């Protein structure tokens, strides 16, 4: 079922939203737009940290519940019996927005660097599509890495806005793109 068509359309009337699923980053703007219409006082239990996915110009009415702020606040699941970090928020428009709209979010990454003991090197695992690869990803979140022959350097483009910059955004720098400035394209692959 499409939870954008049946489920999130009820956010204006709902007291509690359990959104314990991982969705592709391309859907974050639509998700945030739907959540921005939540009923006052609504509680949200989510897999995603809102400050890392709020890719919308809509103001975020949600505030993280104080007891949920420590990283040690985890919830046991069938796939993570030791506990997984979920996030709990309350919709409170009487308070100034805590989560700022960020159409060019630089922190979200669907990729995770994983150490392979046998080869003594990292590989990269995409948590959205479960694909793994040895090459440093060139597309992370809404950002892409491009090689400039003229400048003999990498530059980075935010796809939805068309914004380009020479400095690697945090989501790409955290995986290793910070070293790639001036590294020939063939060497980064």
C-alpha positions as YAML, in Angstrom:
chain: A
units: angstrom
residues:
- id: 1
  name: UNK
  ca: [0.00, 0.00, 0.00]
- id: 2
  name: UNK
  ca: [1.07, 3.59, -0.61]
- id: 3
  name: UNK
  ca: [1.23, 5.27, 2.81]
- id: 4
  name: UNK
  ca: [1.26, 8.68, 1.09]
- id: 5
  name: UNK
  ca: [-2.22, 7.89, -0.31]
- id: 6
  name: UNK
  ca: [-3.57, 5.96, 2.68]
- id: 7
  name: UNK
  ca: [-2.15, 6.73, 6.10]
- id: 8
  name: UNK
  ca: [-0.20, 9.98, 5.98]
- id: 9
  name: UNK
  ca: [-3.27, 11.67, 4.49]
- id: 10
  name: UNK
  ca: [-4.81, 11.26, 7.98]
- id: 11
  name: UNK
  ca: [-2.03, 13.17, 9.79]
- id: 12
  name: UNK
  ca: [-4.36, 16.16, 10.35]
- id: 13
  name: UNK
  ca: [-6.66, 13.95, 12.47]
- id: 14
  name: UNK
  ca: [-4.20, 11.55, 14.12]
- id: 15
  name: UNK
  ca: [-3.04, 11.52, 17.74]
- id: 16
  name: UNK
  ca: [-0.09, 9.16, 17.13]
- id: 17
  name: UNK
  ca: [1.91, 8.31, 14.00]
- id: 18
  name: UNK
  ca: [4.09, 5.18, 14.04]
- id: 19
  name: UNK
  ca: [6.39, 5.62, 11.07]
- id: 20
  name: UNK
  ca: [8.97, 2.93, 11.75]
- id: 21
  name: UNK
  ca: [10.02, 2.39, 8.15]
- id: 22
  name: UNK
  ca: [13.01, 3.46, 6.11]
- id: 23
  name: UNK
  ca: [11.97, 5.37, 2.99]
- id: 24
  name: UNK
  ca: [14.12, 6.49, 0.05]
- id: 25
  name: UNK
  ca: [15.52, 10.01, 0.39]
- id: 26
  name: UNK
  ca: [13.76, 11.14, -2.79]
- id: 27
  name: UNK
  ca: [10.49, 10.89, -0.81]
- id: 28
  name: UNK
  ca: [11.66, 13.07, 2.12]
- id: 29
  name: UNK
  ca: [10.18, 16.34, 0.78]
- id: 30
  name: UNK
  ca: [6.74, 14.75, 0.33]
- id: 31
  name: UNK
  ca: [6.95, 13.08, 3.75]
- id: 32
  name: UNK
  ca: [7.86, 16.39, 5.44]
- id: 33
  name: UNK
  ca: [5.06, 18.21, 3.65]
- id: 34
  name: UNK
  ca: [2.55, 15.64, 4.98]
- id: 35
  name: UNK
  ca: [4.00, 15.70, 8.50]
- id: 36
  name: UNK
  ca: [3.90, 19.52, 8.56]
- id: 37
  name: UNK
  ca: [0.08, 19.24, 8.58]
- id: 38
  name: UNK
  ca: [-0.01, 17.03, 11.69]
- id: 39
  name: UNK
  ca: [-2.62, 17.58, 14.36]
- id: 40
  name: UNK
  ca: [-1.49, 19.71, 17.31]
- id: 41
  name: UNK
  ca: [-0.27, 17.40, 20.10]
- id: 42
  name: UNK
  ca: [0.28, 14.46, 17.74]
- id: 43
  name: UNK
  ca: [3.12, 12.14, 18.77]
- id: 44
  name: UNK
  ca: [5.45, 10.80, 16.09]
- id: 45
  name: UNK
  ca: [7.55, 7.63, 16.46]
- id: 46
  name: UNK
  ca: [9.95, 7.43, 13.52]
- id: 47
  name: UNK
  ca: [12.94, 5.59, 12.10]
- id: 48
  name: UNK
  ca: [14.29, 8.85, 10.68]
- id: 49
  name: UNK
  ca: [15.76, 11.76, 12.66]
- id: 50
  name: UNK
  ca: [13.70, 14.71, 11.43]
- id: 51
  name: UNK
  ca: [16.55, 17.23, 11.45]
- id: 52
  name: UNK
  ca: [18.42, 15.08, 8.92]
- id: 53
  name: UNK
  ca: [15.48, 14.58, 6.53]
- id: 54
  name: UNK
  ca: [13.52, 17.85, 6.73]
- id: 55
  name: UNK
  ca: [14.02, 18.69, 3.06]
- id: 56
  name: UNK
  ca: [11.07, 21.03, 2.86]
- id: 57
  name: UNK
  ca: [10.43, 24.74, 3.13]
- id: 58
  name: UNK
  ca: [7.43, 23.96, 5.36]
- id: 59
  name: UNK
  ca: [8.07, 24.74, 9.01]
- id: 60
  name: UNK
  ca: [8.52, 21.63, 11.11]
- id: 61
  name: UNK
  ca: [5.98, 21.63, 13.96]
- id: 62
  name: UNK
  ca: [7.66, 18.70, 15.74]
- id: 63
  name: UNK
  ca: [9.94, 18.82, 18.78]
- id: 64
  name: UNK
  ca: [11.87, 15.84, 20.05]
- id: 65
  name: UNK
  ca: [10.50, 14.51, 23.34]
- id: 66
  name: UNK
  ca: [13.04, 15.29, 26.07]
- id: 67
  name: UNK
  ca: [13.37, 11.72, 27.39]
- id: 68
  name: UNK
  ca: [14.19, 10.58, 23.84]
- id: 69
  name: UNK
  ca: [17.14, 12.97, 23.33]
- id: 70
  name: UNK
  ca: [19.92, 10.75, 24.80]
- id: 71
  name: UNK
  ca: [21.45, 8.34, 22.26]
- id: 72
  name: UNK
  ca: [20.99, 5.58, 24.83]
- id: 73
  name: UNK
  ca: [17.19, 5.73, 24.37]
- id: 74
  name: UNK
  ca: [16.81, 2.68, 22.11]
- id: 75
  name: UNK
  ca: [13.97, 0.28, 21.37]
- id: 76
  name: UNK
  ca: [14.34, -3.48, 21.05]
- id: 77
  name: UNK
  ca: [13.19, -4.90, 17.71]
- id: 78
  name: UNK
  ca: [13.10, -8.34, 16.09]
- id: 79
  name: UNK
  ca: [16.05, -7.34, 13.88]
- id: 80
  name: UNK
  ca: [17.95, -5.50, 16.64]
- id: 81
  name: UNK
  ca: [17.26, -7.15, 20.02]
- id: 82
  name: UNK
  ca: [19.93, -4.98, 21.73]
- id: 83
  name: UNK
  ca: [17.93, -1.92, 20.68]
- id: 84
  name: UNK
  ca: [17.68, 0.47, 17.75]
- id: 85
  name: UNK
  ca: [17.60, 4.27, 17.87]
- id: 86
  name: UNK
  ca: [14.13, 5.53, 16.99]
- id: 87
  name: UNK
  ca: [12.99, 9.13, 17.44]
- id: 88
  name: UNK
  ca: [9.95, 10.41, 19.31]
- id: 89
  name: UNK
  ca: [8.49, 13.85, 18.65]
- id: 90
  name: UNK
  ca: [5.45, 15.89, 19.63]
- id: 91
  name: UNK
  ca: [3.69, 18.43, 17.39]
- id: 92
  name: UNK
  ca: [3.74, 21.77, 19.24]
- id: 93
  name: UNK
  ca: [3.23, 24.89, 17.14]
- id: 94
  name: UNK
  ca: [3.20, 27.13, 20.24]
- id: 95
  name: UNK
  ca: [7.01, 26.76, 20.39]
- id: 96
  name: UNK
  ca: [9.44, 28.20, 17.84]
- id: 97
  name: UNK
  ca: [10.56, 25.61, 15.27]
- id: 98
  name: UNK
  ca: [13.42, 23.47, 16.60]
- id: 99
  name: UNK
  ca: [14.07, 21.76, 13.27]
- id: 100
  name: UNK
  ca: [14.98, 24.14, 10.48]
- id: 101
  name: UNK
  ca: [13.95, 23.64, 6.90]
- id: 102
  name: UNK
  ca: [16.95, 22.64, 4.82]
- id: 103
  name: UNK
  ca: [16.29, 22.16, 1.14]
- id: 104
  name: UNK
  ca: [20.01, 21.39, 0.60]
- id: 105
  name: UNK
  ca: [20.50, 18.99, 3.47]
- id: 106
  name: UNK
  ca: [24.17, 18.04, 3.68]
- id: 107
  name: UNK
  ca: [23.96, 15.43, 6.45]
- id: 108
  name: UNK
  ca: [21.73, 12.58, 5.21]
- id: 109
  name: UNK
  ca: [23.42, 9.58, 3.63]
- id: 110
  name: UNK
  ca: [21.86, 6.31, 2.58]
- id: 111
  name: UNK
  ca: [25.39, 4.85, 2.43]
- id: 112
  name: UNK
  ca: [27.40, 3.32, 5.23]
- id: 113
  name: UNK
  ca: [31.13, 2.54, 5.13]
- id: 114
  name: UNK
  ca: [31.74, -1.07, 6.22]
- id: 115
  name: UNK
  ca: [35.10, -2.64, 7.06]
- id: 116
  name: UNK
  ca: [36.00, -5.89, 5.30]
- id: 117
  name: UNK
  ca: [38.56, -7.73, 7.40]
- id: 118
  name: UNK
  ca: [39.57, -10.15, 4.63]
- id: 119
  name: UNK
  ca: [40.60, -7.39, 2.22]
- id: 120
  name: UNK
  ca: [41.59, -4.89, 4.94]
- id: 121
  name: UNK
  ca: [39.57, -2.19, 3.19]
- id: 122
  name: UNK
  ca: [36.20, -0.47, 3.26]
- id: 123
  name: UNK
  ca: [33.24, -1.20, 1.08]
- id: 124
  name: UNK
  ca: [30.06, 0.86, 0.92]
- id: 125
  name: UNK
  ca: [26.58, -0.42, 1.72]
- id: 126
  name: UNK
  ca: [23.40, 1.37, 0.58]
- id: 127
  name: UNK
  ca: [20.77, 1.00, 3.30]
- id: 128
  name: UNK
  ca: [17.90, 1.94, 0.98]
- id: 129
  name: UNK
  ca: [18.37, -0.66, -1.74]
- id: 130
  name: UNK
  ca: [20.70, -3.13, 0.08]
- id: 131
  name: UNK
  ca: [23.37, -2.83, -2.64]
- id: 132
  name: UNK
  ca: [27.06, -2.92, -1.66]
- id: 133
  name: UNK
  ca: [30.05, -1.77, -3.68]
- id: 134
  name: UNK
  ca: [33.80, -1.25, -3.32]
- id: 135
  name: UNK
  ca: [33.88, 2.11, -5.13]
- id: 136
  name: UNK
  ca: [33.25, 5.32, -3.22]
- id: 137
  name: UNK
  ca: [29.63, 6.29, -4.08]
- id: 138
  name: UNK
  ca: [29.32, 9.32, -6.35]
- id: 139
  name: UNK
  ca: [25.66, 9.92, -5.49]
- id: 140
  name: UNK
  ca: [24.81, 10.37, -1.79]
- id: 141
  name: UNK
  ca: [21.54, 11.77, -0.47]
- id: 142
  name: UNK
  ca: [20.64, 14.47, -3.01]
- id: 143
  name: UNK
  ca: [24.30, 15.21, -3.82]
- id: 144
  name: UNK
  ca: [26.52, 14.00, -6.67]
- id: 145
  name: UNK
  ca: [30.27, 14.18, -7.24]
- id: 146
  name: UNK
  ca: [31.53, 15.33, -10.65]
- id: 147
  name: UNK
  ca: [35.03, 15.60, -12.11]
- id: 148
  name: UNK
  ca: [36.08, 18.89, -13.72]
- id: 149
  name: UNK
  ca: [38.73, 18.33, -16.40]
- id: 150
  name: UNK
  ca: [39.29, 22.08, -16.65]
- id: 151
  name: UNK
  ca: [39.98, 22.53, -12.90]
- id: 152
  name: UNK
  ca: [41.35, 18.98, -12.44]
- id: 153
  name: UNK
  ca: [39.26, 18.68, -9.29]
- id: 154
  name: UNK
  ca: [36.03, 17.21, -8.01]
- id: 155
  name: UNK
  ca: [32.99, 19.40, -7.43]
- id: 156
  name: UNK
  ca: [29.66, 18.57, -5.82]
- id: 157
  name: UNK
  ca: [26.13, 19.27, -7.05]
- id: 158
  name: UNK
  ca: [22.89, 19.32, -5.09]
- id: 159
  name: UNK
  ca: [20.60, 17.76, -7.70]
- id: 160
  name: UNK
  ca: [17.19, 19.26, -6.76]
- id: 161
  name: UNK
  ca: [18.46, 22.87, -6.55]
- id: 162
  name: UNK
  ca: [21.28, 22.73, -9.12]
- id: 163
  name: UNK
  ca: [23.66, 24.30, -6.56]
- id: 164
  name: UNK
  ca: [27.34, 23.37, -7.07]
- id: 165
  name: UNK
  ca: [30.31, 23.75, -4.74]
- id: 166
  name: UNK
  ca: [33.96, 22.67, -4.48]
- id: 167
  name: UNK
  ca: [33.79, 21.58, -0.84]
- id: 168
  name: UNK
  ca: [32.31, 18.13, -0.20]
- id: 169
  name: UNK
  ca: [29.01, 18.30, 1.70]
- id: 170
  name: UNK
  ca: [29.11, 16.53, 5.08]
- id: 171
  name: UNK
  ca: [27.25, 13.45, 3.79]
- id: 172
  name: UNK
  ca: [29.99, 12.94, 1.17]
- id: 173
  name: UNK
  ca: [32.94, 14.05, 3.31]
- id: 174
  name: UNK
  ca: [31.97, 11.55, 6.02]
- id: 175
  name: UNK
  ca: [32.34, 8.69, 3.52]
- id: 176
  name: UNK
  ca: [35.70, 9.87, 2.23]
- id: 177
  name: UNK
  ca: [35.14, 12.54, -0.40]
- id: 178
  name: UNK
  ca: [37.09, 15.11, 1.61]
- id: 179
  name: UNK
  ca: [40.37, 13.55, 0.39]
- id: 180
  name: UNK
  ca: [39.27, 13.54, -3.25]
- id: 181
  name: UNK
  ca: [39.78, 17.24, -4.01]
- id: 182
  name: UNK
  ca: [42.34, 17.30, -6.80]
- id: 183
  name: UNK
  ca: [42.41, 13.50, -7.06]
- id: 184
  name: UNK
  ca: [41.98, 12.40, -10.69]
- id: 185
  name: UNK
  ca: [38.63, 10.81, -11.50]
- id: 186
  name: UNK
  ca: [40.22, 7.45, -12.38]
- id: 187
  name: UNK
  ca: [41.82, 7.22, -8.92]
- id: 188
  name: UNK
  ca: [38.56, 7.86, -7.00]
- id: 189
  name: UNK
  ca: [36.66, 5.07, -8.72]
...
